[in-house]
GROMACS .gro file of C-alpha atoms in nm:
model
  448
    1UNK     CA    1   0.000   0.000   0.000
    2UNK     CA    2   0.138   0.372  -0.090
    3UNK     CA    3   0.003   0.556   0.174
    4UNK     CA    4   0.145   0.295   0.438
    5UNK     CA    5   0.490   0.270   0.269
    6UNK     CA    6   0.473   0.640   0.277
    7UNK     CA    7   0.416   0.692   0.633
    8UNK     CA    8   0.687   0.446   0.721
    9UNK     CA    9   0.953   0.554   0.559
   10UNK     CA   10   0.880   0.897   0.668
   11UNK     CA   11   0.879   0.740   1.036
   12UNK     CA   12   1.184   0.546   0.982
   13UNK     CA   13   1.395   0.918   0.819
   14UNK     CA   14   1.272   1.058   1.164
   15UNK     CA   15   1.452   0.797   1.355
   16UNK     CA   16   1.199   0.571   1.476
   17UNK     CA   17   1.333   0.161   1.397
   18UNK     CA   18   1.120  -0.036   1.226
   19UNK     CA   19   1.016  -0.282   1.521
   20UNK     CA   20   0.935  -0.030   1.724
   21UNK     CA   21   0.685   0.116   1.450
   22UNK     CA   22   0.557  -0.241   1.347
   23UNK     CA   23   0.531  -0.270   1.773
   24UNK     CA   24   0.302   0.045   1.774
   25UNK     CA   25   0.094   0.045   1.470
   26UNK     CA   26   0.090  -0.314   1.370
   27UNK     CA   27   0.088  -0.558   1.650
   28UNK     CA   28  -0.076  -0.324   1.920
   29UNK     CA   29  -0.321  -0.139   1.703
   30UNK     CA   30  -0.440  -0.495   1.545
   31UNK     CA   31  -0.498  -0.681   1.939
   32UNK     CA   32  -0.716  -0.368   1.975
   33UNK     CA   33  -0.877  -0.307   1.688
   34UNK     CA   34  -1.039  -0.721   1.740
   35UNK     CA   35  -1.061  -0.667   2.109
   36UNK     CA   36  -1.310  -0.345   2.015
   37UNK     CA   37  -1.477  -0.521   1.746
   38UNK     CA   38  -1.589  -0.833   1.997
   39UNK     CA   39  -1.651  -0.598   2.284
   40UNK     CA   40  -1.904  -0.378   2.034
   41UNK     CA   41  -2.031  -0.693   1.825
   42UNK     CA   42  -1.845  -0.562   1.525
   43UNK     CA   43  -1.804  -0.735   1.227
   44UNK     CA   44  -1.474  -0.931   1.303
   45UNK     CA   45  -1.315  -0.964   0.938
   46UNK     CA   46  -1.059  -0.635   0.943
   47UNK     CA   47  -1.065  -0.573   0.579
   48UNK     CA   48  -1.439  -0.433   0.706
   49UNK     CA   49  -1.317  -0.068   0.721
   50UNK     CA   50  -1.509   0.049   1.059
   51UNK     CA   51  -1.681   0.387   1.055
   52UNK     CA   52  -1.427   0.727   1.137
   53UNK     CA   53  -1.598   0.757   1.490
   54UNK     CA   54  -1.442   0.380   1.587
   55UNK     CA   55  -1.132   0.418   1.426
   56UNK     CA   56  -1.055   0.710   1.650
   57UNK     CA   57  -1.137   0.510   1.922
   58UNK     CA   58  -0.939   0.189   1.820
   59UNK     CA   59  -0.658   0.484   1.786
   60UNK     CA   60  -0.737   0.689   2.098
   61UNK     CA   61  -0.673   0.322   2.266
   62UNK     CA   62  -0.396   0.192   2.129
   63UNK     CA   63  -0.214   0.476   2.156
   64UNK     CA   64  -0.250   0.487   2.543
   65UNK     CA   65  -0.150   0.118   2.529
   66UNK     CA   66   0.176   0.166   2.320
   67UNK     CA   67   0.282   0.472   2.573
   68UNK     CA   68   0.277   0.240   2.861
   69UNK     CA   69   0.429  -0.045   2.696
   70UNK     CA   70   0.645   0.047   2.400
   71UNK     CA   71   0.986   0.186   2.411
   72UNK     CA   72   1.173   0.395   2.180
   73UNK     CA   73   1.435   0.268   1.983
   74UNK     CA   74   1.768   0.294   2.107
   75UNK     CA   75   1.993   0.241   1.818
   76UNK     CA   76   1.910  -0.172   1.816
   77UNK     CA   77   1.516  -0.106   1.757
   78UNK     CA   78   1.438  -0.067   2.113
   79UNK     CA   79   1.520  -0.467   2.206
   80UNK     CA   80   1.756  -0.370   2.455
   81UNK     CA   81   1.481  -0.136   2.688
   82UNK     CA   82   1.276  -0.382   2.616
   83UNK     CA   83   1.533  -0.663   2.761
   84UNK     CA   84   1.629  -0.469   3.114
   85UNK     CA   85   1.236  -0.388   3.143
   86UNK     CA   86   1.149  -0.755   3.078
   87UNK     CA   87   1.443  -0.856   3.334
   88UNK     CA   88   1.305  -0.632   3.586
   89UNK     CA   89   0.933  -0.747   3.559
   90UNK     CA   90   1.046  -1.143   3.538
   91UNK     CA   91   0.836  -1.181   3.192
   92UNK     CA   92   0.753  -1.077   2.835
   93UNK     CA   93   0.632  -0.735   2.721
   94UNK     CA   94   0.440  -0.901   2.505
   95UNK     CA   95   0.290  -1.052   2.756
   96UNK     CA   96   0.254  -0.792   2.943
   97UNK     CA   97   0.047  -0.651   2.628
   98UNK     CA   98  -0.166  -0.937   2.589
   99UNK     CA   99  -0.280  -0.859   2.914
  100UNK     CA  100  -0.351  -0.521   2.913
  101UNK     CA  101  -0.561  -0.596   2.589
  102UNK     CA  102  -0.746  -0.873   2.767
  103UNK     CA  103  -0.838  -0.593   3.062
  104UNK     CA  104  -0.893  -0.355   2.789
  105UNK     CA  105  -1.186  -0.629   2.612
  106UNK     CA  106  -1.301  -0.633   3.003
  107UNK     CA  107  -1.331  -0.276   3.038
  108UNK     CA  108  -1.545  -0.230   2.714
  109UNK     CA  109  -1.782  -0.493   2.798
  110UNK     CA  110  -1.837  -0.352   3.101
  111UNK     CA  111  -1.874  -0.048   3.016
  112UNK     CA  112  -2.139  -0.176   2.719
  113UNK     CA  113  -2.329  -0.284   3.013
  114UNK     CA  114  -2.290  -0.011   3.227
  115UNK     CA  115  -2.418   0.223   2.927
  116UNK     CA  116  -2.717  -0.014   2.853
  117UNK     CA  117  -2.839  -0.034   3.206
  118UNK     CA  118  -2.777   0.363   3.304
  119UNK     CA  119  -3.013   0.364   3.003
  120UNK     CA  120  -3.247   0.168   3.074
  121UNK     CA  121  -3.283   0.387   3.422
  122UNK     CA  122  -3.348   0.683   3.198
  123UNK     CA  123  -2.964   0.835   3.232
  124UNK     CA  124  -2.783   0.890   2.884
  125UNK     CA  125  -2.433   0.864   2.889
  126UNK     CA  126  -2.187   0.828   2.530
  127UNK     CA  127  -1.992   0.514   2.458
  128UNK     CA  128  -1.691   0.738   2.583
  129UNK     CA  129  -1.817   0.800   2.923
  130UNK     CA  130  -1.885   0.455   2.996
  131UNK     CA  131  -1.552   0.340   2.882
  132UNK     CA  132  -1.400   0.601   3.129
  133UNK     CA  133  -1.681   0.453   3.399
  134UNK     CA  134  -1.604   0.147   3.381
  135UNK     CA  135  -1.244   0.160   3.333
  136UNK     CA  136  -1.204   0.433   3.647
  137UNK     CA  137  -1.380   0.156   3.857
  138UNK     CA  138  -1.169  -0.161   3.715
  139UNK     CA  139  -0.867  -0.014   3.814
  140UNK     CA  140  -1.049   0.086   4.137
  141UNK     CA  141  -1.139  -0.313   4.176
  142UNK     CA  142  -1.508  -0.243   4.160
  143UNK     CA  143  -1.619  -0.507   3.900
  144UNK     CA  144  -1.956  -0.536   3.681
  145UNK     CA  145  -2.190  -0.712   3.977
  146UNK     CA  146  -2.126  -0.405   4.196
  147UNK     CA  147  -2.173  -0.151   3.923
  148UNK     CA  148  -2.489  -0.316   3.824
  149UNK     CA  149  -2.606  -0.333   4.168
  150UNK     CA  150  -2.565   0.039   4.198
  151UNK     CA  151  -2.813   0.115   3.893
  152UNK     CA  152  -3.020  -0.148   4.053
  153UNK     CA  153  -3.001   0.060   4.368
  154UNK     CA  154  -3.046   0.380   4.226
  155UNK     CA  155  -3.380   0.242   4.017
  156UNK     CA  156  -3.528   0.150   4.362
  157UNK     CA  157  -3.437   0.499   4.540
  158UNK     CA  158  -3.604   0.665   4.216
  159UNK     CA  159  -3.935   0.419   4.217
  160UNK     CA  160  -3.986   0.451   4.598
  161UNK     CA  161  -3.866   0.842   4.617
  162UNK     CA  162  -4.168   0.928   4.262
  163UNK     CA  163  -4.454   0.710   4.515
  164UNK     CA  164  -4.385   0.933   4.782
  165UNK     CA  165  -4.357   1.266   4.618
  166UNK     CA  166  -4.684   1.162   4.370
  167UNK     CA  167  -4.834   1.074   4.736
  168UNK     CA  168  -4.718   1.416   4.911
  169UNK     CA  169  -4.806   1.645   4.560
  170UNK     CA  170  -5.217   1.432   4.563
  171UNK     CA  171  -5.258   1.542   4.967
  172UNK     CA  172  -5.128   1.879   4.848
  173UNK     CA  173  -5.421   1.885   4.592
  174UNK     CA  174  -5.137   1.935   4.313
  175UNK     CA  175  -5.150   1.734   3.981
  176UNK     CA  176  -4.906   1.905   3.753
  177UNK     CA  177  -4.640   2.038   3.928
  178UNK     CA  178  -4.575   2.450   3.970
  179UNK     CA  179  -4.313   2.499   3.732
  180UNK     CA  180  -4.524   2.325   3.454
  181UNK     CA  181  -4.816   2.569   3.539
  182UNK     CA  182  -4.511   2.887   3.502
  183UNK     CA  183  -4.382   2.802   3.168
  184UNK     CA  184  -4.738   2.742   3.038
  185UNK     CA  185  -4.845   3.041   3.213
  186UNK     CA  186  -4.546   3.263   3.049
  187UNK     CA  187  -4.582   3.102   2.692
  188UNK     CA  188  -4.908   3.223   2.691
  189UNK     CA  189  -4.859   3.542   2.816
  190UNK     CA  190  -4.572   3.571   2.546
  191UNK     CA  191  -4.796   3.521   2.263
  192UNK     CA  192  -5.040   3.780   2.391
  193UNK     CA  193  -4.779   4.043   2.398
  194UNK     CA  194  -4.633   3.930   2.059
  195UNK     CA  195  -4.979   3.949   1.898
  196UNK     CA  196  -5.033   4.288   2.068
  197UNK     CA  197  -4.734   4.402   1.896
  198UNK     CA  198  -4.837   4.303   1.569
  199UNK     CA  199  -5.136   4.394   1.629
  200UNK     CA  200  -5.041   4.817   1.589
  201UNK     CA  201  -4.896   4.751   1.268
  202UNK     CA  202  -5.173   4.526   1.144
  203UNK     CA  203  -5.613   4.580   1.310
  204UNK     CA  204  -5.664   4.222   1.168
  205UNK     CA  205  -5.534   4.072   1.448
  206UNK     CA  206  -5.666   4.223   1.723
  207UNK     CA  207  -5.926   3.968   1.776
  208UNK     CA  208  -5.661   3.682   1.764
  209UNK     CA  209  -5.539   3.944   2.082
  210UNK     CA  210  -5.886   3.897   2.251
  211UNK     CA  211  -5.948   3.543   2.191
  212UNK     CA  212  -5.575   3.420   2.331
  213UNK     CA  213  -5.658   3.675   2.615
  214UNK     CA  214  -6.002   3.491   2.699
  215UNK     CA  215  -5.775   3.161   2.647
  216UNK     CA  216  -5.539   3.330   2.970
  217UNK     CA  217  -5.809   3.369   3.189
  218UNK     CA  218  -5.988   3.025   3.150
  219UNK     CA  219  -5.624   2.883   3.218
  220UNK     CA  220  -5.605   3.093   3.497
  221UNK     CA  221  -5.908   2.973   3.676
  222UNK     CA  222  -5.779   2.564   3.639
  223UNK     CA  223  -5.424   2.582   3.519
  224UNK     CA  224  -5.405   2.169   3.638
  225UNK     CA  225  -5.720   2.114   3.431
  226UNK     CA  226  -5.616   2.330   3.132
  227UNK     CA  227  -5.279   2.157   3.114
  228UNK     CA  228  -5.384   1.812   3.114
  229UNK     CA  229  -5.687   1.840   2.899
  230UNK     CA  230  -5.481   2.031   2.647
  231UNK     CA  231  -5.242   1.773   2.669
  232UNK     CA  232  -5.530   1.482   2.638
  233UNK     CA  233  -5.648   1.615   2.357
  234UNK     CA  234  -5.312   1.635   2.155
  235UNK     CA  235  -5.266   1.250   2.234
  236UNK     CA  236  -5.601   1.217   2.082
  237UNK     CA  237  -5.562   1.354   1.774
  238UNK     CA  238  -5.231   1.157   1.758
  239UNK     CA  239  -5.443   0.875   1.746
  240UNK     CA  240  -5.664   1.003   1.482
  241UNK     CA  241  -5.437   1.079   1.335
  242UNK     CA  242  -5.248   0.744   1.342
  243UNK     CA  243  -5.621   0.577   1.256
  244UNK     CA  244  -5.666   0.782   0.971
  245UNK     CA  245  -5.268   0.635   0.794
  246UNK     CA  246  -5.396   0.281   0.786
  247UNK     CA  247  -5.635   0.358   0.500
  248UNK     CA  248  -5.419   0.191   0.222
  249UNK     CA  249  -5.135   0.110   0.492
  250UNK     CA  250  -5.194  -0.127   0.681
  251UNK     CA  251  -4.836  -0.137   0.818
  252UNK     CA  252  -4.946   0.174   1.036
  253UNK     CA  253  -5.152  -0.067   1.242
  254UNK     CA  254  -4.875  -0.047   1.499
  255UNK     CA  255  -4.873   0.308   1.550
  256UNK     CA  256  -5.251   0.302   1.642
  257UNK     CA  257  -5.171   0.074   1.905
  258UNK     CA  258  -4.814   0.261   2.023
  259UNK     CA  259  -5.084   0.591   2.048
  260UNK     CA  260  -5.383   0.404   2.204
  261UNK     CA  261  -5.154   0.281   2.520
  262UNK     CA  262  -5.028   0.651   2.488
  263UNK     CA  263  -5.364   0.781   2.565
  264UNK     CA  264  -5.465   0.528   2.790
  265UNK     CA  265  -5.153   0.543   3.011
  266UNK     CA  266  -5.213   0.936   3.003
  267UNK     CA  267  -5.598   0.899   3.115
  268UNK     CA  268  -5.486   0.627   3.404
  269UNK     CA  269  -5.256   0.848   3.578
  270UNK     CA  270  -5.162   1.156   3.422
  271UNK     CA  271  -4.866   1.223   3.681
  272UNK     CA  272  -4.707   0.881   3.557
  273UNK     CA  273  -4.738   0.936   3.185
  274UNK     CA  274  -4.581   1.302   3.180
  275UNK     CA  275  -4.324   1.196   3.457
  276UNK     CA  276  -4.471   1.437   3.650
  277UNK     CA  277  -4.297   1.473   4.011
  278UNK     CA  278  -4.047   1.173   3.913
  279UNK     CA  279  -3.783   1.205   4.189
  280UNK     CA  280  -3.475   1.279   3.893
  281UNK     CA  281  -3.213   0.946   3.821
  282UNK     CA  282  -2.901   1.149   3.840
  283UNK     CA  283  -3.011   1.212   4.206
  284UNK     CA  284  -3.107   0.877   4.258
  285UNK     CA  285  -2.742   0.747   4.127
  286UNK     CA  286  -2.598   1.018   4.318
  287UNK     CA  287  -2.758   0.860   4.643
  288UNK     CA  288  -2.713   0.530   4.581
  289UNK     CA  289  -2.311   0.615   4.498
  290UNK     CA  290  -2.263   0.741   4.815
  291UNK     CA  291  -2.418   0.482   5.001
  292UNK     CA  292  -2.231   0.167   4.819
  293UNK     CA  293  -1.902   0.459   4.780
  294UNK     CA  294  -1.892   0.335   4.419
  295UNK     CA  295  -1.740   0.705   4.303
  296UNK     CA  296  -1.879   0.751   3.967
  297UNK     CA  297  -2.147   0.969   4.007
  298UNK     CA  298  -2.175   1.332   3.942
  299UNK     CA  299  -2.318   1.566   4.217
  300UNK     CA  300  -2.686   1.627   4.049
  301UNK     CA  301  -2.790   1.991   4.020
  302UNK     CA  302  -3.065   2.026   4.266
  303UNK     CA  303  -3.268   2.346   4.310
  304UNK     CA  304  -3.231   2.484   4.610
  305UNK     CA  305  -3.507   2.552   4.871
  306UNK     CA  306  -3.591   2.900   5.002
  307UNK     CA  307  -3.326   3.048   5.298
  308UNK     CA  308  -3.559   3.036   5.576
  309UNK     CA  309  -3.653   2.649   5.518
  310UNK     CA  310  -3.228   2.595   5.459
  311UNK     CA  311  -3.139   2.770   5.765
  312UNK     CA  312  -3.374   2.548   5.968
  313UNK     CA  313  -3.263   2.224   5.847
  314UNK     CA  314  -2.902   2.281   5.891
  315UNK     CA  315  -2.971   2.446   6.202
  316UNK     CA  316  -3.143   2.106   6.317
  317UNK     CA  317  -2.866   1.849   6.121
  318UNK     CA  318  -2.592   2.063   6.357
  319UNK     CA  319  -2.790   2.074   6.690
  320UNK     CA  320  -2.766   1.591   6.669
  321UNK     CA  321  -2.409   1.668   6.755
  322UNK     CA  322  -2.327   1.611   7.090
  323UNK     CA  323  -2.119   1.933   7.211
  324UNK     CA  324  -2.098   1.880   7.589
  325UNK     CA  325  -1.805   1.755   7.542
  326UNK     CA  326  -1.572   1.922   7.262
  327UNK     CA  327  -1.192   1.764   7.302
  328UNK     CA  328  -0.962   1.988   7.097
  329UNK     CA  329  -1.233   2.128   6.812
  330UNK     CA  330  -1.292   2.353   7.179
  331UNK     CA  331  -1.057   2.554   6.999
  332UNK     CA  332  -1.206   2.610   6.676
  333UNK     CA  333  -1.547   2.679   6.837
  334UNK     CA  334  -1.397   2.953   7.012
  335UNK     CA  335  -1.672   3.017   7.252
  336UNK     CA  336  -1.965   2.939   6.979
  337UNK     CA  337  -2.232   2.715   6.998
  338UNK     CA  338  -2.221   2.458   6.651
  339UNK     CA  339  -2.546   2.589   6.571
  340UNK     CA  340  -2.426   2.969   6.600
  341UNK     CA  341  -2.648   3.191   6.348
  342UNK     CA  342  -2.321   3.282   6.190
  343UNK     CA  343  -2.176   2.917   6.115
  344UNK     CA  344  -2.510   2.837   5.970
  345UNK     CA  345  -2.544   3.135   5.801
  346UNK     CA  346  -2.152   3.055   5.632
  347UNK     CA  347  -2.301   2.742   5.502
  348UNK     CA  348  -2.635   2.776   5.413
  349UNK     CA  349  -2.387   3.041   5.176
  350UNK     CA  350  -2.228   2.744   5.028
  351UNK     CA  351  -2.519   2.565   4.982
  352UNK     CA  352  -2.687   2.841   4.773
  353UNK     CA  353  -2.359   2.869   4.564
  354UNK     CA  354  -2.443   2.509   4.462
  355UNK     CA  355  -2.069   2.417   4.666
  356UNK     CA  356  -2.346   2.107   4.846
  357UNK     CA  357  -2.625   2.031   4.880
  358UNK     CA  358  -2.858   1.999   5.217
  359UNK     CA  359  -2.839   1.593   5.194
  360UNK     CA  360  -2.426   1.621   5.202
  361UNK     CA  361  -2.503   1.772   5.569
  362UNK     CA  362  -2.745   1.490   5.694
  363UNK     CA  363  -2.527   1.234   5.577
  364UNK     CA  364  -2.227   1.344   5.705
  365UNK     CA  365  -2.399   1.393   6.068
  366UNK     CA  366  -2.524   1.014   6.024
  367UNK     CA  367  -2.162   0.932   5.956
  368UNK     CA  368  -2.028   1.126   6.285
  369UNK     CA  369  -2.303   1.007   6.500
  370UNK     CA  370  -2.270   0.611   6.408
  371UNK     CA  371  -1.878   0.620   6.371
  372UNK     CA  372  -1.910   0.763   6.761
  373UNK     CA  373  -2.126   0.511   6.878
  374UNK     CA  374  -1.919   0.224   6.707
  375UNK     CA  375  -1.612   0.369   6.928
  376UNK     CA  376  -1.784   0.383   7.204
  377UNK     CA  377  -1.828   0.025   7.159
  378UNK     CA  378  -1.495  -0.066   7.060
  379UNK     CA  379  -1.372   0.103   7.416
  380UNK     CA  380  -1.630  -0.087   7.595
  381UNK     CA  381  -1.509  -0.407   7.480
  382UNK     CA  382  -1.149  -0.342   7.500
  383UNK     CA  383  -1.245  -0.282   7.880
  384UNK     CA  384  -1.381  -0.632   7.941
  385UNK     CA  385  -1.267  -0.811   8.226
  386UNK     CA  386  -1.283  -1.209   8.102
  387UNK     CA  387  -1.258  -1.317   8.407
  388UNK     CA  388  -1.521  -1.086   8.546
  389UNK     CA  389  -1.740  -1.009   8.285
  390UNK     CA  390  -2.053  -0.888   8.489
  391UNK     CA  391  -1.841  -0.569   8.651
  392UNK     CA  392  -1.806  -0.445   8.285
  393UNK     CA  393  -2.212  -0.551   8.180
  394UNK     CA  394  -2.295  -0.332   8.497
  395UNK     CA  395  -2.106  -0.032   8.451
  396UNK     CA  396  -2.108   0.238   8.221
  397UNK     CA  397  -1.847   0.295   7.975
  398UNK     CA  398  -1.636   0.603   8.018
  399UNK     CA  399  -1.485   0.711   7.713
  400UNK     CA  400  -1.267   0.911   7.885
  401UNK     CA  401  -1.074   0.640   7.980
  402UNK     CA  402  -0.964   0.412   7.682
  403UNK     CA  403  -0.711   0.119   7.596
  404UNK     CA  404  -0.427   0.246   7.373
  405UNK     CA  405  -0.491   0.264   7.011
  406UNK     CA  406  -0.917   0.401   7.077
  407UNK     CA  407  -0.918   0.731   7.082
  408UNK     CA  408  -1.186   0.886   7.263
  409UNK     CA  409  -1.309   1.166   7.016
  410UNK     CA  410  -1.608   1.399   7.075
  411UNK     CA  411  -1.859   1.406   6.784
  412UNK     CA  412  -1.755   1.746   6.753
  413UNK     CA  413  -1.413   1.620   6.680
  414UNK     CA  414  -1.541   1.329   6.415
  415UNK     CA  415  -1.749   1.617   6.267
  416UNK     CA  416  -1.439   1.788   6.185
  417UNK     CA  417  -1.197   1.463   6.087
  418UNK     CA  418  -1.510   1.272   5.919
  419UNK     CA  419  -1.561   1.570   5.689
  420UNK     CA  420  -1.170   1.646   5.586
  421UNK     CA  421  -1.113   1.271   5.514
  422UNK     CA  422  -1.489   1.224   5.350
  423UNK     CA  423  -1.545   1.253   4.928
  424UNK     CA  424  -1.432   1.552   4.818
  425UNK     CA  425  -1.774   1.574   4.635
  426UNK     CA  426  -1.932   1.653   4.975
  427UNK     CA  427  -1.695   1.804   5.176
  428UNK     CA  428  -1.902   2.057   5.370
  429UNK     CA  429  -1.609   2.279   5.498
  430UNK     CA  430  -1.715   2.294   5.883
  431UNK     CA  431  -1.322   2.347   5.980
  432UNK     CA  432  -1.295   2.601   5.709
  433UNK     CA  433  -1.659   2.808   5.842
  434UNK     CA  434  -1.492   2.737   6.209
  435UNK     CA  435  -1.151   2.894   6.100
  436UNK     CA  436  -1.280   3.245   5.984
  437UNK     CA  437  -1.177   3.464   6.261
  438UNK     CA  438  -1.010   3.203   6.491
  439UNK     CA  439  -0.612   3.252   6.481
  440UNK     CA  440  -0.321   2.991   6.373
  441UNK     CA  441  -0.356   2.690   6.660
  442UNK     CA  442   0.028   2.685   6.636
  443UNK     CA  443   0.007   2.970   6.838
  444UNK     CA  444  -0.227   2.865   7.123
  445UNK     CA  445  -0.017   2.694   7.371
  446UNK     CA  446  -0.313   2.438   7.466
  447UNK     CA  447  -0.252   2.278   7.093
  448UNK     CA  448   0.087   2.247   7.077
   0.00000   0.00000   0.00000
């Protein structure tokens, strides 16, 4: 072939040895290219040229393969890095390779599995996210069962999370949700002012003006009821209009039925068929990632509630912390209650700068509250007395007074070590609100 002789020879005048090229763009790029075409159920026969998007791919991962495992050439095509690096390891590069392109065939199936399920849950992602998914959590050892099991997770959270808001929103009254009843609200009054507008230039349509401004006020009076018969209606003339295509095609048979369950599933439960207060799947993978620490999912953009509610809820999250006792976060304190109007103030802030959200709070308080009881326990039964074990069943356990190797932290203290050492993702900066206007501890005697 030209264009390949071409390529090489311009290769081999820059300085790169033949082996090493063949190494590169021969033996590496051909284990990946058939590794990709079984992981994707490509056609397996390589003289099938595969589409650009693939290629790039194929390239994007050989390449990454070839700078971990091939060496330049040093005068003798590269055979003697290879040698001392082979030495070293106590076997073959190439098998070394062979290995990496059997992880690599792992890491794509996965990830095709990955993609299809997140999917199926209602959460897009590209064929390039799920290879970075899946290959972030091989190398993390989190294999396919647990990944699956988190989408599994995440699909119950969602299910159970949509009954209960679809239960709150029907006590409420509510069957379209508020911001459905705004935009509809503010298309309409759009297209009133637009028509006004035109309507200066051009009398004819001022009654177009008056009849969409009759349309306003009906909506007004039962936005709900406007919404979902307008919205029943369009389904039904789908249908009709789906009826009316079999006449000489009786192929379109299929789409009457697609439209009929349409309607039907629309005039069972409205809520359901528009996904109407459906507790969002990027939330629900976000929970359900935290609780199995899986580390894949992004922090889900969540609307936050008004100040007033905010301030109340971290106000209550802060006051489950036990602060009779505060060990050596006394000093960051500095005098101030936990639940000090100005420390919640700081990060309600954060939270309404989208730096957390509310949930990052409760959880982390679950976390300090549970680790402390679990040393508590740990210090009890260090204490035991074998020989007498009903002096340690009838006493209390002083965790002031632990075997070596327990400390005896405060949950103020956990609240500050649990949230430096937690996921970044939900760090909720406690030491950092604490800090502001407390000096350098290196200087306080008591903390040196």
């Amino acid at each position: 072939d030209f264009d390949v002789n071409y390529y090489v020879n311009i290769m081999i005048e820059q300085g790169r040895a033949v082996d090493d090229i063949i190494m590169q763009y021969v033996e590496i790029e051909n284990s990946v290219d058939q590794t990709y075409r079984r992981a994707f159920n490509l056609p397996a026969d390589p003289r099938v040229r595969l589409d650009s998007f693939h290629r790039a791919r194929i390239a994007g991962l050989s390449q990454r393969l070839y700078d971990n495992w091939g060496f330049p050439p040093d005068g003798n095509g590269g055979s003697t890095a290879r040698q001392a690096i082979q030495n070293q390891l106590g076997f073959s590069i190439d098998f070394v390779i062979n290995r990496e392109v059997e992880q690599l065939e792992t890491v794509l199936v996965n990830g095709r599995q990955l993609q299809a399920a997140l999917r199926d849950a209602g959460y897009d992602i590209t064929d390039e996210q799920a290879y970075r998914m899946s290959d972030n959590s091989y190398n993390a050892g989190i294999r396919l069962p647990e990944l699956l099991a988190w989408v599994r997770m995440a699909r119950v959270i969602q299910s159970r999370s949509t009954e209960r808001l679809r239960a709150i929103a029907r006590e409420r009254g509510e069957t379209v949700p508020r911001p459905v009843i705004e935009a509809e609200r503010t298309r309409r009054e759009r297209e009133i002012a637009a028509l006004s507008a035109a309507s200066i230039l051009n009398p004819l349509l001022v009654p177009f003006v008056e009849v969409r401004q009759r349309e306003l006020a009906d909506f007004n009076r039962d936005p709900a009821a406007a919404i979902i018969q307008a919205e029943r209606v369009r389904r039904e003339r789908a249908l009709a209009v789906a009826v009316a295509s079999t006449v000489g095609n009786p192929a379109m048979a299929v789409m009457v039925d697609v439209r009929t369950r349409e309607l039907n599933d629309f005039n069972r439960d409205p809520m359901a068929a528009m996904g109407w207060f459906e507790f969002p799947i990027d939330q629900a993978l976000y929970l359900s990632d935290s609780w199995m620490r899986i580390g894949l999912a992004e922090r889900p953009v969540i609307p936050i509630i008004r100040t007033p509610e905010l301030s109340a809820f971290v106000t209550a999250q802060l006051a489950r912390i036990d602060t009779s006792r505060l060990g050596n976060a006394g000093y960051w304190l500095n005098g101030r209650s936990l639940t000090d109007p100005a420390i919640v103030a700081a990060l309600v802030s954060r939270i309404e700068r989208g730096e957390l959200q509310p949930n990052d709070i409760r959880m982390l308080i679950d976390d300090v509250i549970a680790t402390h009881a679990r040393l508590r326990q740990a210090s009890a039964d260090a204490q035991v007395d074998i020989l007498n074990p009903n002096r340690y069943l009838n006493q209390a356990t002083d965790t002031t007074t632990v075997p070596d190797g327990i400390p005896a932290l405060t949950q103020v203290e956990l609240l500050l070590l649990l949230d430096i050492r937690g996921d970044v993702r939900r760090r909720i900066g406690v030491l950092q609100v604490l800090r502001e206007g407390v000096g350098d501890p290196t200087e306080n005697p008591e903390m040196r």
